[in-house]
Amino acid sequence: MTRIAILDDYQNAALDAADWASLSDCQVTVFDSHIPDPARVAGMLQPFDIIVAMRERTPFPKALIDRLPNLKLLVTAGMRNLSIDMEAARGADVVVSGTEMLGYPAFEHAWGLILALTKQIAREDQVMKSGGWQQGYGIGLSGKTLGVLGLGKLGGQLARVGLAFNMNVIAWSQNLTDERAAEIGVRNATKDELFGASDIISIHMVLSERTRGLVGATELAHMKPTSYLINTSRGPIVDEAALISALQTSAIAGAGLDVFDVE
């Protein structure tokens, strides 16, 4: 019998997302909570032939792969998983494969966070449910400046919605060209200009050594005290301690996050 482990399925959604019963002579085990200790993870996963990793929630460095003698196939949700040591997997004859992912939910969610912050939807919902009524007010987006960090597929989609809101949209990344910015209909700005001029900054970059800590205390200090930071990419792109400090001191107006240093 082939043993399959599904990791970090916090929402118990994996079994409903595919026809697992169609797999013959297989036993599927779902782990619905994260286990941070590498030694426990290794012991827990040793019996399994196939492991399904839920994105990058559990890393697979060489030290872990070497302790999984039965592992033949490692599947990750999505086509990119930087937490898997591909060289170690090849050396252990472990096949690594990914699944196709939809290309639009992330930028839609970013806009959900933008609107929730600027219109104070979550805050007013809490106020009303606790017996209060209209203790704040939202801001309009028309005429405001949207700064997009990373104008790839997701960043481009987000920028187009900003244009539909009649916003002034600017973008920056290390490799952004004027031609790419013009294709989307936005302006290629400098990094300093983007942080200093934007009312809302949304991050759409891949985590790498070049982008890790890209938004730190210096960048946050350059932002307007009325501005908002949105991060739906990867937590470590933003210096988490610096962001907490900026929020606590009201150096910026707020942040919308669905990624963190430790998730």
XYZ file of C-alpha atoms in Angstrom, residues 92-238:
147
model
C 17.655 11.245 -3.071
C 15.745 10.309 -6.268
C 12.649 12.106 -5.002
C 10.402 13.465 -7.752
C 9.135 16.983 -6.970
C 6.045 18.249 -8.759
C 3.670 21.177 -8.396
C 0.029 21.857 -9.073
C -1.506 24.547 -11.201
C -2.860 27.536 -9.266
C -5.343 30.212 -10.227
C -3.693 33.458 -11.271
C -6.123 35.991 -9.844
C -7.138 35.303 -6.187
C -4.042 36.996 -4.723
C -4.596 40.349 -6.403
C -8.328 40.171 -5.646
C -7.496 39.577 -1.991
C -5.090 42.508 -2.040
C -7.939 44.722 -3.195
C -10.147 43.272 -0.469
C -7.573 44.379 2.095
C -7.202 47.812 0.498
C -10.941 48.435 0.607
C -11.297 47.000 4.118
C -8.624 49.402 5.374
C -9.533 52.563 3.509
C -13.280 52.146 4.111
C -12.690 50.836 7.681
C -15.040 47.936 7.017
C -13.635 45.554 9.635
C -13.383 48.266 12.289
C -16.938 49.515 11.779
C -18.232 45.943 11.742
C -16.646 45.356 15.153
C -17.960 48.672 16.479
C -21.525 47.919 15.425
C -21.458 44.376 16.818
C -20.248 45.739 20.164
C -23.141 48.223 20.325
C -21.469 51.273 18.796
C -22.166 53.151 15.581
C -19.990 54.970 13.044
C -16.889 55.805 15.062
C -14.694 56.430 12.026
C -14.888 57.291 8.371
C -13.377 55.952 5.185
C -11.315 57.712 2.565
C -11.920 57.953 -1.162
C -9.547 56.310 -3.610
C -10.111 58.557 -6.618
C -7.092 60.786 -7.125
C -4.978 58.937 -4.558
C -1.632 57.396 -5.498
C -1.278 53.617 -5.618
C 2.279 52.309 -5.503
C 2.832 48.791 -6.825
C 5.992 46.969 -5.767
C 6.487 44.436 -8.541
C 4.610 44.854 -11.812
C 4.435 41.230 -12.889
C 1.226 39.336 -13.589
C -0.381 39.969 -10.198
C 0.979 43.486 -9.826
C -0.251 44.364 -13.296
C -3.756 43.102 -12.512
C -3.823 45.080 -9.283
C -2.630 48.219 -11.088
C -5.389 48.014 -13.697
C -8.032 47.979 -10.957
C -6.366 51.035 -9.423
C -6.693 52.818 -12.754
C -10.381 51.875 -12.814
C -10.737 53.613 -9.437
C -9.244 56.726 -11.084
C -6.086 56.434 -9.026
C -2.636 57.670 -9.975
C -0.717 54.405 -10.266
C 3.078 54.195 -10.077
C 5.289 51.110 -9.876
C 8.817 50.076 -9.026
C 10.976 46.969 -8.962
C 14.648 46.309 -9.582
C 14.010 45.178 -13.162
C 10.954 47.209 -14.136
C 11.239 48.885 -17.535
C 9.424 51.921 -18.920
C 8.016 49.645 -21.629
C 6.402 47.279 -19.106
C 4.971 50.204 -17.128
C 3.545 51.751 -20.304
C 2.000 48.405 -21.270
C -0.054 48.464 -18.064
C -0.693 52.204 -18.299
C 1.245 53.234 -15.190
C 4.397 55.224 -14.536
C 7.771 53.713 -13.688
C 8.908 55.488 -10.511
C 12.026 55.359 -8.392
C 11.910 53.401 -5.169
C 12.164 56.572 -3.052
C 9.396 58.241 -5.021
C 7.093 55.265 -4.670
C 7.461 55.118 -0.890
C 7.253 58.870 -0.453
C 4.341 59.612 -2.788
C 2.036 56.610 -2.431
C -1.108 56.626 -0.344
C -1.313 52.845 -0.678
C 1.583 50.481 -1.393
C 0.898 46.895 -2.434
C 3.655 44.268 -2.655
C 3.688 41.708 -5.477
C 7.172 40.203 -5.500
C 8.737 36.787 -5.145
C 10.739 36.248 -1.965
C 14.451 36.006 -2.739
C 17.708 37.158 -1.206
C 17.261 40.381 -3.159
C 13.752 41.080 -1.836
C 14.111 39.782 1.729
C 13.786 42.795 4.030
C 13.174 45.067 1.040
C 10.662 47.088 3.056
C 12.441 48.038 6.254
C 12.572 50.867 8.758
C 14.042 53.287 6.203
C 11.298 52.661 3.649
C 8.521 52.759 6.248
C 9.849 56.043 7.623
C 9.676 57.483 4.114
C 5.953 56.701 3.823
C 3.207 59.212 4.590
C 1.605 58.946 8.052
C -1.729 58.599 6.204
C -0.560 55.760 3.973
C -1.264 52.023 4.038
C 0.937 49.008 3.294
C -0.514 45.833 1.754
C 1.414 42.554 1.623
C -0.092 39.427 0.052
C 3.221 38.095 -1.295
C 5.625 36.782 1.356
C 6.088 37.938 4.942
C 9.888 38.341 5.033
C 9.813 40.897 2.190
C 8.785 43.304 4.973
